[in-house]
Amino acid sequence: MMKPRPFWLLAALLAAASLSCSPAKERTTLSSLDELKDKRIGVLVGSTHDQFATTRFPGAEIFRLDTSPDLAVALKAGKCDVILMDANTGRLYRRDDPGLAVLAEKVFAEDLGFGFADAAVRDKFNVFLKELGASGELDRLRKKWENDSGEAAIPDPPRSGKNGRLRFATSADGVPFAFIKEGRYTGLDIELAYRFAAGQDMIPDVQTLPFGSLIAALASGKTDVICSGITITAERAKQVRFSDLYYQSAADALILKKNAAGGFEQTAAVPRAGGWLARAKESFFNNVIREKRYLLIWGGLKVTFLISILSAFLGTILAGLVCLMRMSRRRLPRTVAKVYIDLLRGIPQVVLLMMMFYVVFAPLNVSGVLVATITFALNFAAYVSEMFRTAIESVKKGQTEAGIALGFSKIGAFLRIVMPQAVQRVLPVYKGEFIALVKMTAIVGYIAVQDLTKASDIIRSRTFDAFFPLVMVAVLYFVLAWLLTLLLEAIQVGTAPKRPTRETPGARSAGGTSSRELRGGQAQKSRGAGK
Amino acid sequence: MIKVEHLSKRFGTTEVLKDINVDVNDGEVISIIGPSGTGKSTFLRCLNLLERPSGGRIWINGQDILAPGTDAGALRRTMGMVFQSFNLFDHLTALGNVTLGPVRLLKKSREEAVRRGRELLALVGLAAKEEAFPDELSGGQQQRVAIARCLSMDPQVILFDEPTSALDPTMVSEVLGVIRRLAADGMTLVIVTHEMRFARDVSSRVLFMDEGVIYEEGSAADIFDHPRRDKTRAFIYRISNLGYHLADETYDYYDLMSRIEAFGRRHFFTGAAIANVMLVVEETLHLCLEEGDAAARRRTVRDTGGLSLVVAYSEQANETSIIVTADASLKTVLNTDAESDRLSLKIVSGLTASVREEIREGKAILTMVLKAG
């Protein structure tokens, strides 16, 4: 019973997606850095640019975003007038998008380094850098990534190592340092990380975190090394053991070319050719096919599906236990369950998720998927246990008693009599909560899990197309939720009492017919009575 | 087959059952009657351990069921119970209700359970309703399915806990018919009921319970025709009454009359019978408070705590009486001296079969029995 509805919607949304977003209406011209003082400035959360803009331009409006590509998208959409970012990243952006320009005035110089938790590892890395520099290999690598980051190939990471694993964290959004291409981590930092790990006979484990969370992750022991084109500053050095600099860079201010003072040739920003269909095709190709981005989407979909199903499963079992405690005759378990439910329902899921990742599970090396699954299971259980309770309490108590009087044990009466009715009653609300859970998993990107939403973030970070990846992911969530609803509906139908579809004539007959029936009963007497 | 000795049960500080001693033999039909809240249902629920007794002993077929290690499930399988509120399993059809126990507990094959279930539904007259869910059945039909569900376990005894109390009056007879049928077939039954005529017809023995003890027991004829003890007699004859207290002559006349009317309707009085009760009460109070030395009488009534009025109806005797009690210092409730309103006196004497005034235990008591309507 496939309804065509979602596919029509998909088509309509794709059509909408292909109409590109309109540029800012207000025209702002810029030529020097000082003009930024009352402008809208986009920066990366927790970056040196953020600090610079805040202190240098107190009158400016600062937009703090999580990834560099988000900055580019914000600039193009007219959300801000100027964005600050690493000169290399900016240069590559400009190469890909002729609509962007750079202020001639350099903002400031940046020394990039790797961050370490352990000084001994840091020292080894410095030795590694020195050797690489001495052989001229470091220069070759820098050039390779600077010039042609889109085409440069990343070597395979070492798959085995005698000395265990080395965990790297990156925001994976900054070309040419660390980014994702064809579903793989790539970039200068990543190649350095792989080479270093290989030299140490260790297996590199790379995970993605928002730029602003990198230092916190290092401090809380979630990772051993952070590498994401990080600028070495005195303030950061208090929390991070920085390596020597491996790359000398600078910060640039990017603006839209048409806003540059003096005016650039407008012809550079070529309007995309073709009708909407052609543009939709191009968007599709860019966001899905190019660099095998469908792998990212497929991987994200799997993670979202896995976390949803596992946490619903675990959460349901936990909900049963909490419900049992909540309905206990003894005070202690009842109070514990009540506190649990109130507490979990009162904490935002994002906060809970981050607490679990950075505080509770900080000392343990567990995967983000596991932490996410546990967190959502805990949260799911708090809500669902109350649903269970109301469903169980809605089954008339007399039925349990009748079951016990018939000879069932308490558990037997619950399983055979209360459960089937409670399940039937709880399913409609449970379904809603489950869908809510699927959508809630979109926040796992906060703890370095690459789910569907994160996949779209990564794609956006490469294509600078805000609309298509978001709409595509919205549609995918919708379809996923819809399919899972169908599944639960099938269960609901399966557990429903088999009622005849037609109303049996006289099914609700009043007592008036009873005397006839009683006589009918007596006519059967010869067949033998109750004993 | 059931022997109960010194059974007691308390809920918190309330002692519901005090000292119950009773024997039930095979094939007996025992009715338990008595005022509400005297522990009849609790006693029944103690027998199959739905309530754990606080003291005493119970033997079923010679087995002490309060001994540790008793398999309560196995015990309950031999004792069916029919509840006031039917308690059918809402998610199962009538047939499902009567086959669940045999299949799950007696481990019968489904075919056998279904065959037997159909037989039992036919026995209670519901062969045509086997596919119906409880919410598609009337109360009487549900209770008959509940009885069939009990029978499906082949019990040795069935306990009925007010099986018709939750039913519409029109459905009572269909359920009682089925129970009569079981009694006639020689099934051992213990029935808590308020259906006096039914109890009288069907019981081999009647237990009258009051205040947590078996106050009187005997054959149906003994209890219903010659009750020996006061409370039994009061219960049998004046099965229900309406009490009303008047502090002085400023009582709420309309409230009193509406209560009398509601009371009459509840017991299916005719309109004329209700009007008669109201008239007699009104004239009696008039004669008491408005005639003769009215001012002095009113003062006496007010100072001695007022009047208490009881309208009592005996279903058994189909007899309505009105009892007015005042302090003995009033001497008579009705003021019948020469000055009194002749018309009021005429009405009272015309509508009553007997009028009796007496002074007892410091009270002046007027008892009037109304003529049968």
CSV table of N, CA and C in Angstrom, one decimal, chain B residues 50-102:
chain,number,residue,atom,x,y,z
B,50,LEU,N,-8.1,-14.3,47.7
B,50,LEU,CA,-7.9,-13.0,47.1
B,50,LEU,C,-7.6,-12.0,48.2
B,51,GLU,N,-8.1,-12.3,49.4
B,51,GLU,CA,-7.6,-11.5,50.6
B,51,GLU,C,-7.0,-12.5,51.5
B,52,ARG,N,-5.9,-12.1,52.1
B,52,ARG,CA,-5.2,-13.0,53.1
B,52,ARG,C,-5.8,-12.8,54.4
B,53,PRO,N,-6.4,-13.9,55.0
B,53,PRO,CA,-7.0,-13.7,56.3
B,53,PRO,C,-6.0,-13.3,57.4
B,54,SER,N,-6.5,-12.6,58.4
B,54,SER,CA,-5.5,-12.2,59.5
B,54,SER,C,-5.4,-13.2,60.5
B,55,GLY,N,-6.4,-14.1,60.7
B,55,GLY,CA,-6.3,-15.1,61.6
B,55,GLY,C,-7.3,-16.2,61.3
B,56,GLY,N,-7.3,-17.4,62.1
B,56,GLY,CA,-8.2,-18.5,61.8
B,56,GLY,C,-7.6,-19.5,60.8
B,57,ARG,N,-8.5,-20.5,60.5
B,57,ARG,CA,-8.0,-21.5,59.6
B,57,ARG,C,-9.1,-21.8,58.6
B,58,ILE,N,-8.7,-22.2,57.4
B,58,ILE,CA,-9.6,-22.6,56.4
B,58,ILE,C,-9.1,-24.0,55.8
B,59,TRP,N,-10.0,-25.0,55.8
B,59,TRP,CA,-9.6,-26.2,55.1
B,59,TRP,C,-10.5,-26.4,53.8
B,60,ILE,N,-9.9,-26.7,52.7
B,60,ILE,CA,-10.6,-27.0,51.5
B,60,ILE,C,-10.3,-28.5,51.2
B,61,ASN,N,-11.4,-29.3,51.2
B,61,ASN,CA,-11.2,-30.8,51.0
B,61,ASN,C,-10.1,-31.3,52.0
B,62,GLY,N,-10.1,-30.8,53.2
B,62,GLY,CA,-9.2,-31.3,54.2
B,62,GLY,C,-7.8,-30.7,54.1
B,63,GLN,N,-7.5,-29.8,53.2
B,63,GLN,CA,-6.2,-29.2,53.1
B,63,GLN,C,-6.3,-27.8,53.7
B,64,ASP,N,-5.3,-27.6,54.6
B,64,ASP,CA,-5.2,-26.3,55.3
B,64,ASP,C,-4.6,-25.3,54.3
B,65,ILE,N,-5.5,-24.4,53.7
B,65,ILE,CA,-5.0,-23.5,52.7
B,65,ILE,C,-4.2,-22.3,53.2
B,66,LEU,N,-4.2,-22.1,54.5
B,66,LEU,CA,-3.4,-21.0,55.1
B,66,LEU,C,-2.0,-21.5,55.5
B,67,ALA,N,-1.8,-22.8,55.4
B,67,ALA,CA,-0.4,-23.4,55.7
B,67,ALA,C,0.5,-22.8,54.7
B,68,PRO,N,1.8,-22.5,55.1
B,68,PRO,CA,2.8,-22.0,54.1
B,68,PRO,C,3.0,-23.0,53.0
B,69,GLY,N,3.2,-22.5,51.8
B,69,GLY,CA,3.5,-23.4,50.7
B,69,GLY,C,2.3,-23.8,49.9
B,70,THR,N,1.1,-23.3,50.3
B,70,THR,CA,-0.1,-23.6,49.6
B,70,THR,C,0.0,-23.0,48.2
B,71,ASP,N,-0.3,-23.8,47.2
B,71,ASP,CA,-0.4,-23.3,45.8
B,71,ASP,C,-1.7,-22.6,45.6
B,72,ALA,N,-1.7,-21.3,45.7
B,72,ALA,CA,-2.9,-20.5,45.6
B,72,ALA,C,-3.6,-20.7,44.3
B,73,GLY,N,-2.7,-20.7,43.2
B,73,GLY,CA,-3.2,-20.9,41.8
B,73,GLY,C,-4.0,-22.2,41.7
B,74,ALA,N,-3.5,-23.3,42.2
B,74,ALA,CA,-4.1,-24.6,42.1
B,74,ALA,C,-5.4,-24.6,42.9
B,75,LEU,N,-5.4,-23.9,44.0
B,75,LEU,CA,-6.6,-23.8,44.9
B,75,LEU,C,-7.7,-23.1,44.1
B,76,ARG,N,-7.3,-21.9,43.5
B,76,ARG,CA,-8.3,-21.1,42.8
B,76,ARG,C,-8.9,-21.8,41.6
B,77,ARG,N,-8.1,-22.7,41.0
B,77,ARG,CA,-8.6,-23.4,39.9
B,77,ARG,C,-9.8,-24.3,40.2
B,78,THR,N,-9.8,-24.7,41.5
B,78,THR,CA,-11.0,-25.6,41.9
B,78,THR,C,-12.1,-24.7,42.5
B,79,MET,N,-11.9,-23.4,42.6
B,79,MET,CA,-13.0,-22.6,43.1
B,79,MET,C,-13.2,-21.4,42.2
B,80,GLY,N,-14.4,-21.5,41.5
B,80,GLY,CA,-14.7,-20.4,40.6
B,80,GLY,C,-15.2,-19.2,41.4
B,81,MET,N,-15.0,-18.0,40.8
B,81,MET,CA,-15.6,-16.8,41.4
B,81,MET,C,-16.3,-15.9,40.4
B,82,VAL,N,-17.5,-15.5,40.7
B,82,VAL,CA,-18.2,-14.6,39.8
B,82,VAL,C,-18.3,-13.3,40.5
B,83,PHE,N,-17.9,-12.2,39.8
B,83,PHE,CA,-17.9,-10.9,40.5
B,83,PHE,C,-19.1,-10.0,40.2
B,84,GLN,N,-19.3,-9.1,41.1
B,84,GLN,CA,-20.3,-8.1,40.9
B,84,GLN,C,-20.2,-7.4,39.6
B,85,SER,N,-19.0,-7.0,39.2
B,85,SER,CA,-18.8,-6.2,38.0
B,85,SER,C,-18.3,-7.1,36.8
B,86,PHE,N,-18.7,-8.3,36.8
B,86,PHE,CA,-18.4,-9.3,35.7
B,86,PHE,C,-17.0,-9.6,35.5
B,87,ASN,N,-16.2,-8.4,35.2
B,87,ASN,CA,-14.7,-8.6,35.0
B,87,ASN,C,-14.4,-9.5,33.9
B,88,LEU,N,-15.1,-9.4,32.8
B,88,LEU,CA,-14.7,-10.2,31.6
B,88,LEU,C,-13.4,-9.6,31.0
B,89,PHE,N,-12.7,-10.4,30.3
B,89,PHE,CA,-11.4,-9.9,29.7
B,89,PHE,C,-11.8,-9.2,28.4
B,90,ASP,N,-11.6,-7.8,28.4
B,90,ASP,CA,-12.2,-7.0,27.3
B,90,ASP,C,-11.6,-7.3,26.0
B,91,HIS,N,-10.4,-7.8,25.9
B,91,HIS,CA,-9.8,-8.0,24.6
B,91,HIS,C,-10.1,-9.4,24.0
B,92,LEU,N,-10.9,-10.2,24.7
B,92,LEU,CA,-11.2,-11.5,24.1
B,92,LEU,C,-12.7,-11.6,23.9
B,93,THR,N,-13.1,-12.4,22.9
B,93,THR,CA,-14.5,-12.6,22.6
B,93,THR,C,-15.1,-13.5,23.8
B,94,ALA,N,-16.4,-13.7,23.7
B,94,ALA,CA,-17.0,-14.5,24.7
B,94,ALA,C,-16.4,-15.9,24.7
B,95,LEU,N,-16.1,-16.4,23.5
B,95,LEU,CA,-15.5,-17.7,23.5
B,95,LEU,C,-14.0,-17.7,24.0
B,96,GLY,N,-13.3,-16.6,23.7
B,96,GLY,CA,-12.0,-16.4,24.1
B,96,GLY,C,-11.9,-16.4,25.7
B,97,ASN,N,-12.9,-15.7,26.3
B,97,ASN,CA,-13.0,-15.6,27.7
B,97,ASN,C,-13.2,-17.0,28.4
B,98,VAL,N,-13.9,-17.9,27.7
B,98,VAL,CA,-14.2,-19.2,28.3
B,98,VAL,C,-13.1,-20.2,27.9
B,99,THR,N,-12.2,-19.9,27.0
B,99,THR,CA,-11.2,-20.8,26.7
B,99,THR,C,-9.8,-20.5,27.2
B,100,LEU,N,-9.6,-19.2,27.6
B,100,LEU,CA,-8.3,-18.8,28.1
B,100,LEU,C,-7.8,-19.7,29.2
B,101,GLY,N,-8.6,-19.8,30.2
B,101,GLY,CA,-8.2,-20.6,31.4
B,101,GLY,C,-7.9,-22.1,31.1
B,102,PRO,N,-8.8,-22.8,30.4
B,102,PRO,CA,-8.5,-24.2,30.0
B,102,PRO,C,-7.2,-24.3,29.2
